Amino acid sequence: MAVYILSNRKIVRHKGERIDSFSNDEYSIPNFRIAKCDFDNYKEPSAQAKKKKDYTNRNILNYKLFSEPEKQGYQDVLDVLLNEKGIKKSGLTANHLGGTQRMFYELYKNMSSTKSRSDVLIFIHGYAYDFDDELKAIIDLKKLFIDNPESPVEHILFVSWPASSSIVPLTYFDDKAASINSGNSLMRLFYFYTQFLKDTFSNRDLVPCNQRIHIMAHSMGNRVLQSMLYSLKRENIVRVIDQVLLLNADVSYKVFEDSEDSFNKLPSLANRISIYLNRKDFVLGISQFTKNILTPRLGKNGPSHIEPFKEVISIIDCTYIEDDLLNTLKFDVGNHWGYLSSSQVQNDIFQNLNGIDRNLISNRLKNNENIFTIVT
């Protein structure tokens, strides 16, 4: 099990500390830095500890930033792996690897060492998260997707981008700009991953682990994904993703149209795309009428045109779900966080990630070929 943070947040060194940390500042740097979360020594904090002003950063969850690699490319990873197999002698060890080299090395080692499902979930959060909020979200996601036996996920890559910490409406536009910058960083990471695959598996002594990678984007996290797809050249797209889950997506309902040239690339990137929407989504309603010039949102209204992609895209209507896990006013009124608040939505997501045929997923009412409603 491993949880990584991929962040283009500013790096700071807090007073009295000797190690670098991610900042809460609403400022992005050009490239992602990578950190690994330490759950070995994690202890659930008391309610009193959570109220303290010093319940921030590593007091929430400890993590360690990887060093930057000494040189680009993945030849060093290949040398380490072959040396460990006794095929090629090398003075390099895993401790010489940095950044994506270290992360990809660790994931490959873990995912190829088991015959059971050991999937990776790439999660992109939404609007109004500071870094402390992200650390709390990572803890929740670990409980939901790694600790839960119904889920095939064993590793999480949490995409941390510098969203505003305030929910004041004007900060929404700051988040839109930050999401675009972060999407460009995510695109570079995608190219690094495809380069790792080419460099590593061009050697016949190493074989793919045959595990699966999924992408889940919530709310404005879909705009980060959209920004990545804008920049992604079609000739460079490799089908390396199994499932893409778009949760309450705060992007235009037209994103799958050719004129947008963004989400219409997803069917070339992934095996299956699922759009989870809620027609009572109050948050997306505000987004539509106050910030997006009355443009319907994908996560509230569904897509405008997906006819060419009906075989791989499913629409899952969550309008009638029950918030039986989290039922505070925020969740009851917002109707925007079903993946956290509803066991029905979670059950549907788990079946999706396990690769069950969309027509066989339980507690769904089939409306037509690719549109379903979650029912009790």
Coordinates of C-alpha atoms in Angstrom, one line a residue:
M1 CA 0.0 0.0 0.0
A2 CA 1.3 3.5 -0.9
V3 CA -0.2 7.0 -1.1
Y4 CA 1.7 9.7 -3.0
I5 CA 1.1 13.4 -3.2
L6 CA 1.7 15.0 -6.6
S7 CA 1.7 18.7 -6.1
N8 CA 2.6 21.9 -7.9
R9 CA 2.2 23.9 -4.7
K10 CA 5.0 26.1 -3.4
I11 CA 7.7 24.4 -1.3
V12 CA 8.5 26.1 2.0
R13 CA 10.5 25.3 5.1
H14 CA 8.6 26.1 8.3
K15 CA 10.3 27.8 11.2
G16 CA 12.2 25.4 13.4
E17 CA 12.0 22.6 10.8
R18 CA 14.8 21.0 8.8
I19 CA 12.6 19.5 6.0
D20 CA 10.7 20.9 3.1
S21 CA 6.9 21.1 3.2
F22 CA 4.1 21.9 0.8
S23 CA 2.6 25.3 1.4
N24 CA -1.0 26.4 1.9
D25 CA -0.3 29.4 -0.3
E26 CA -2.5 29.8 -3.4
Y27 CA 0.4 29.8 -5.7
S28 CA 1.5 27.2 -8.2
I29 CA 5.0 26.2 -9.5
P30 CA 5.6 24.9 -13.0
N31 CA 6.2 21.3 -12.1
F32 CA 4.9 18.7 -9.8
R33 CA 6.9 17.6 -6.7
I34 CA 6.2 14.2 -5.3
A35 CA 5.9 13.1 -1.7
K36 CA 5.0 9.8 -0.1
C37 CA 2.7 9.7 2.9
D38 CA 3.7 7.9 6.1
F39 CA 0.8 5.9 7.4
D40 CA 3.0 3.5 9.3
N41 CA 3.1 5.9 12.2
Y42 CA -0.3 7.5 11.7
K43 CA -2.6 7.9 14.7
E44 CA -6.1 9.1 14.5
P45 CA -6.2 12.5 16.2
S46 CA -8.6 13.3 19.0
A47 CA -11.3 15.9 18.7
Q48 CA -9.3 18.2 21.0
A49 CA -6.2 17.9 18.8
K50 CA -8.2 18.8 15.7
K51 CA -9.3 22.1 17.4
K52 CA -5.8 23.2 18.1
K53 CA -4.2 25.9 15.9
D54 CA -1.2 23.7 15.3
Y55 CA -3.2 20.9 13.7
T56 CA -1.7 21.7 10.3
N57 CA 0.6 20.2 7.7
R58 CA 2.6 17.2 9.1
N59 CA 0.6 17.3 12.4
I60 CA -2.3 16.0 10.2
L61 CA -0.4 13.5 8.2
N62 CA 3.4 13.0 7.8
Y63 CA 4.9 12.9 4.4
K64 CA 8.4 13.0 2.8
L65 CA 9.2 14.8 -0.4
F66 CA 11.3 12.8 -2.9
S67 CA 14.5 14.4 -4.1
E68 CA 14.6 15.6 -7.7
P69 CA 16.3 13.1 -10.1
E70 CA 19.9 13.8 -10.9
K71 CA 19.2 13.2 -14.6
Q72 CA 16.1 12.8 -16.8
G73 CA 14.7 9.6 -18.2
Y74 CA 14.3 6.2 -16.7
Q75 CA 17.5 4.3 -17.6
D76 CA 18.5 4.4 -14.0
V77 CA 15.2 2.8 -13.0
L78 CA 15.8 0.1 -15.6
D79 CA 19.4 -0.5 -14.3
V80 CA 18.1 -0.8 -10.7
L81 CA 15.4 -3.3 -11.6
L82 CA 17.8 -5.4 -13.7
N83 CA 20.4 -5.3 -10.9
E84 CA 17.8 -6.6 -8.4
K85 CA 17.0 -9.4 -10.8
G86 CA 20.7 -10.3 -11.1
I87 CA 20.6 -9.7 -14.8
K88 CA 22.8 -6.6 -15.0
K89 CA 25.3 -5.3 -12.5
S90 CA 24.9 -1.7 -11.4
G91 CA 26.0 0.4 -8.5
L92 CA 22.7 2.1 -8.4
T93 CA 20.0 1.3 -5.8
A94 CA 16.5 2.6 -5.3
N95 CA 18.0 5.3 -3.0
H96 CA 19.6 6.9 -6.1
L97 CA 16.2 7.5 -7.7
G98 CA 14.2 10.7 -7.3
G99 CA 10.9 12.2 -8.3
T100 CA 8.8 10.2 -10.8
Q101 CA 11.7 7.7 -11.1
R102 CA 11.3 6.7 -7.4
M103 CA 7.5 6.7 -7.5
F104 CA 7.2 4.6 -10.7
Y105 CA 9.9 2.2 -9.4
E106 CA 8.0 1.6 -6.1
L107 CA 4.6 1.2 -7.8
Y108 CA 6.0 -1.3 -10.3
K109 CA 7.7 -3.3 -7.6
N110 CA 4.6 -3.4 -5.4
M111 CA 2.1 -4.0 -8.2
S112 CA 4.1 -6.8 -9.9
S113 CA 4.8 -8.6 -6.6
T114 CA 1.2 -9.8 -6.2
K115 CA -1.3 -11.8 -8.3
S116 CA -4.3 -10.1 -6.6
R117 CA -5.7 -6.8 -7.7
S118 CA -3.4 -3.9 -6.8
D119 CA -4.9 -1.0 -8.7
V120 CA -3.8 2.7 -8.6
L121 CA -6.3 5.5 -8.2
I122 CA -5.3 9.0 -9.4
F123 CA -7.6 11.4 -7.6
I124 CA -8.0 15.1 -8.6
H125 CA -9.8 17.2 -5.9
G126 CA -12.2 20.1 -6.6
Y127 CA -12.7 23.7 -5.6
A128 CA -11.7 25.5 -2.3
Y129 CA -9.1 23.1 -0.8
D130 CA -6.0 24.3 0.9
F131 CA -3.2 21.9 1.6
D132 CA -4.4 21.0 5.1
D133 CA -7.8 20.2 3.6
E134 CA -6.1 18.0 1.1
L135 CA -4.3 16.0 3.8
K136 CA -7.6 15.4 5.6
A137 CA -9.1 14.3 2.2
I138 CA -6.2 11.9 1.7
I139 CA -6.9 10.2 5.0
D140 CA -10.6 9.8 4.0
L141 CA -9.7 8.5 0.6
K142 CA -7.3 5.9 2.1
K143 CA -10.1 4.7 4.4
L144 CA -12.6 4.6 1.5
F145 CA -10.5 3.0 -1.3
I146 CA -7.6 1.2 0.3
D147 CA -8.9 -0.1 3.6
N148 CA -12.2 -1.2 2.1
P149 CA -12.2 -4.8 0.9
E150 CA -14.8 -4.0 -1.7
S151 CA -12.3 -1.7 -3.5
P152 CA -9.6 -3.1 -5.8
V153 CA -7.5 0.1 -5.1
E154 CA -4.2 -0.4 -3.2
H155 CA -2.4 2.8 -4.1
I156 CA -3.5 6.4 -4.4
L157 CA -1.8 9.2 -6.4
F158 CA -3.4 12.4 -4.9
V159 CA -3.1 15.4 -7.3
S160 CA -2.7 18.4 -5.1
W161 CA -3.3 21.7 -6.9
P162 CA -3.4 25.1 -5.2
A163 CA -7.1 25.8 -5.1
S164 CA -8.3 28.8 -3.0
S165 CA -9.0 28.1 0.7
S166 CA -12.0 30.4 0.6
I167 CA -15.5 29.7 -0.8
V168 CA -16.0 33.4 -1.6
P169 CA -17.4 33.4 -5.1
L170 CA -14.5 35.6 -6.6
T171 CA -12.0 33.0 -5.6
Y172 CA -13.7 30.6 -8.1
F173 CA -12.0 32.4 -10.9
D174 CA -8.6 32.1 -9.2
D175 CA -9.2 28.4 -9.0
K176 CA -10.1 28.3 -12.7
A177 CA -6.6 29.8 -13.5
A178 CA -4.9 27.5 -11.1
S179 CA -6.6 24.5 -12.6
I180 CA -5.3 25.4 -16.0
N181 CA -1.7 25.6 -14.8
S182 CA -2.1 22.4 -12.9
G183 CA -3.5 20.6 -16.0
N184 CA -0.3 21.5 -17.9
S185 CA 1.8 20.0 -15.1
L186 CA -0.4 16.9 -15.2
M187 CA 0.2 16.6 -18.9
R188 CA 3.9 16.5 -18.4
L189 CA 3.5 13.8 -15.7
F190 CA 1.5 11.8 -18.3
Y191 CA 4.3 12.0 -20.8
F192 CA 6.8 11.0 -18.1
Y193 CA 4.7 7.9 -17.4
T194 CA 4.4 6.9 -21.0
Q195 CA 8.2 7.4 -21.3
F196 CA 8.7 5.1 -18.3
L197 CA 6.6 2.4 -19.9
K198 CA 8.6 2.6 -23.1
D199 CA 12.0 2.7 -21.4
T200 CA 11.3 -0.1 -19.0
F201 CA 9.3 -2.6 -21.0
S202 CA 11.4 -2.4 -24.1
N203 CA 13.6 -4.8 -22.1
R204 CA 12.3 -8.3 -22.4
D205 CA 13.5 -9.3 -18.9
L206 CA 10.8 -7.0 -17.4
V207 CA 7.1 -7.6 -18.0
P208 CA 4.1 -5.4 -17.2
C209 CA 2.4 -6.0 -13.9
N210 CA -1.1 -6.2 -15.5
Q211 CA -2.6 -4.1 -12.8
R212 CA -5.0 -1.2 -13.6
I213 CA -4.8 2.5 -13.2
H214 CA -7.9 4.7 -12.8
I215 CA -8.6 8.4 -12.8
M216 CA -11.2 10.0 -10.5
A217 CA -11.9 13.8 -10.8
H218 CA -14.4 15.6 -8.6
S219 CA -16.0 19.0 -9.3
M220 CA -13.5 21.5 -10.6
G221 CA -10.8 18.8 -10.6
N222 CA -12.4 18.0 -13.9
R223 CA -11.1 21.3 -15.2
V224 CA -7.6 20.2 -14.3
L225 CA -8.2 17.1 -16.3
Q226 CA -9.7 19.2 -19.1
S227 CA -6.6 21.4 -19.2
M228 CA -4.4 18.3 -19.5
L229 CA -6.5 17.0 -22.3
Y230 CA -6.4 20.3 -24.2
S231 CA -2.6 20.1 -24.3
L232 CA -2.4 16.4 -25.0
K233 CA -1.4 15.6 -28.6
R234 CA -3.6 12.9 -30.1
E235 CA -0.7 11.2 -31.7
N236 CA 0.9 10.8 -28.3
I237 CA -2.1 9.3 -26.5
V238 CA -1.6 5.8 -25.2
R239 CA -4.4 3.7 -23.7
V240 CA -3.0 3.3 -20.2
I241 CA -6.1 4.1 -18.1
D242 CA -8.8 1.5 -17.3
Q243 CA -11.6 3.6 -15.7
V244 CA -12.2 7.3 -15.7
L245 CA -14.8 8.5 -13.2
L246 CA -16.1 12.1 -13.6
L247 CA -17.8 13.0 -10.3
N248 CA -20.2 16.1 -10.2
A249 CA -18.0 17.6 -12.9
D250 CA -17.8 21.4 -13.0
V251 CA -17.1 21.7 -16.7
S252 CA -19.3 22.6 -19.6
Y253 CA -21.8 20.0 -20.8
K254 CA -20.3 20.3 -24.2
V255 CA -16.8 18.9 -23.3
F256 CA -17.2 15.8 -25.4
E257 CA -17.9 17.7 -28.5
D258 CA -15.2 18.0 -31.1
S259 CA -15.2 21.8 -30.9
E260 CA -14.0 21.6 -27.3
D261 CA -11.2 19.2 -28.2
S262 CA -10.7 17.9 -24.7
F263 CA -12.9 15.2 -23.2
N264 CA -13.4 13.7 -26.6
K265 CA -9.8 12.4 -26.2
L266 CA -10.7 10.3 -23.1
P267 CA -12.0 7.3 -25.1
S268 CA -8.6 7.0 -26.7
L269 CA -6.9 7.2 -23.2
A270 CA -9.2 4.9 -21.2
N271 CA -11.3 1.7 -21.5
R272 CA -14.4 3.1 -19.8
I273 CA -15.7 6.5 -18.8
S274 CA -18.4 7.0 -16.2
I275 CA -20.2 10.4 -15.6
Y276 CA -21.7 10.6 -12.2
L277 CA -24.3 13.4 -12.1
N278 CA -26.9 14.8 -9.7
R279 CA -29.7 17.0 -11.2
K280 CA -30.2 18.6 -7.8
D281 CA -26.6 19.6 -7.4
F282 CA -26.9 22.9 -5.7
V283 CA -23.2 23.8 -6.0
L284 CA -23.1 23.3 -9.7
G285 CA -26.3 25.2 -10.0
I286 CA -24.6 28.2 -8.4
S287 CA -21.6 27.6 -10.7
Q288 CA -23.9 27.7 -13.8
F289 CA -25.9 30.8 -12.9
T290 CA -23.2 33.0 -11.3
K291 CA -19.9 32.1 -12.8
N292 CA -20.2 30.3 -16.1
I293 CA -22.6 32.5 -18.1
L294 CA -25.5 30.1 -17.8
T295 CA -23.6 27.2 -19.4
P296 CA -25.0 23.9 -18.1
R297 CA -22.5 21.8 -16.1
L298 CA -21.6 18.3 -17.0
G299 CA -22.2 17.0 -13.5
K300 CA -25.7 18.4 -13.2
N301 CA -27.1 18.2 -16.7
G302 CA -25.1 15.5 -18.4
P303 CA -23.2 15.7 -21.7
S304 CA -24.7 17.3 -24.8
H305 CA -23.4 14.8 -27.3
I306 CA -21.7 11.4 -26.8
E307 CA -23.2 9.4 -29.7
P308 CA -19.8 8.3 -31.1
F309 CA -18.7 7.1 -27.6
K310 CA -21.8 5.4 -26.3
E311 CA -20.1 2.0 -26.0
V312 CA -17.4 3.3 -23.6
I313 CA -19.2 6.2 -21.8
S314 CA -21.9 5.6 -19.2
I315 CA -24.1 8.3 -17.4
I316 CA -25.0 7.4 -13.9
D317 CA -27.8 9.6 -12.4
C318 CA -27.4 10.0 -8.6
T319 CA -30.3 12.4 -8.1
Y320 CA -32.3 10.0 -5.9
I321 CA -29.5 8.7 -3.6
E322 CA -29.6 8.9 0.1
D323 CA -26.9 10.6 2.1
D324 CA -26.7 7.8 4.7
L325 CA -23.0 8.2 5.6
L326 CA -22.7 12.0 5.9
N327 CA -26.0 13.9 6.3
T328 CA -25.0 17.3 7.5
L329 CA -26.6 20.4 5.9
K330 CA -23.6 20.7 3.6
F331 CA -24.2 17.3 2.1
D332 CA -28.0 17.4 2.2
V333 CA -28.3 20.8 0.5
G334 CA -25.3 20.6 -1.7
N335 CA -25.9 17.2 -3.4
H336 CA -22.4 17.6 -4.6
W337 CA -20.3 15.0 -2.7
G338 CA -22.2 11.7 -3.3
Y339 CA -19.0 9.7 -3.4
L340 CA -18.4 10.6 0.3
S341 CA -21.9 10.9 1.6
S342 CA -23.8 7.9 0.0
S343 CA -23.1 4.2 0.4
Q344 CA -25.2 3.7 -2.8
V345 CA -22.8 5.8 -4.8
Q346 CA -19.7 4.2 -3.2
N347 CA -21.1 0.7 -4.0
D348 CA -21.6 1.7 -7.6
I349 CA -18.1 3.1 -7.8
F350 CA -16.6 -0.1 -6.3
Q351 CA -18.4 -2.2 -8.9
N352 CA -17.2 0.0 -11.7
L353 CA -13.5 -0.1 -10.5
N354 CA -13.8 -3.9 -10.2
G355 CA -14.6 -4.0 -13.9
I356 CA -18.2 -5.4 -13.7
D357 CA -20.1 -4.9 -16.9
R358 CA -22.2 -1.7 -16.7
N359 CA -25.4 -3.7 -17.4
L360 CA -24.7 -6.0 -14.5
I361 CA -23.9 -3.5 -11.8
S362 CA -26.5 -3.9 -9.0
N363 CA -29.0 -1.2 -7.8
R364 CA -29.1 0.5 -11.2
L365 CA -32.2 1.2 -13.3
K366 CA -31.3 1.1 -17.0
N367 CA -32.9 4.1 -18.8
N368 CA -31.4 3.3 -22.2
E369 CA -28.2 1.9 -23.8
N370 CA -25.8 3.9 -21.6
I371 CA -27.8 5.9 -19.1
F372 CA -28.5 4.5 -15.6
T373 CA -30.2 5.7 -12.4
I374 CA -29.0 4.5 -9.0
V375 CA -31.9 3.2 -7.1
T376 CA -32.4 1.7 -3.6

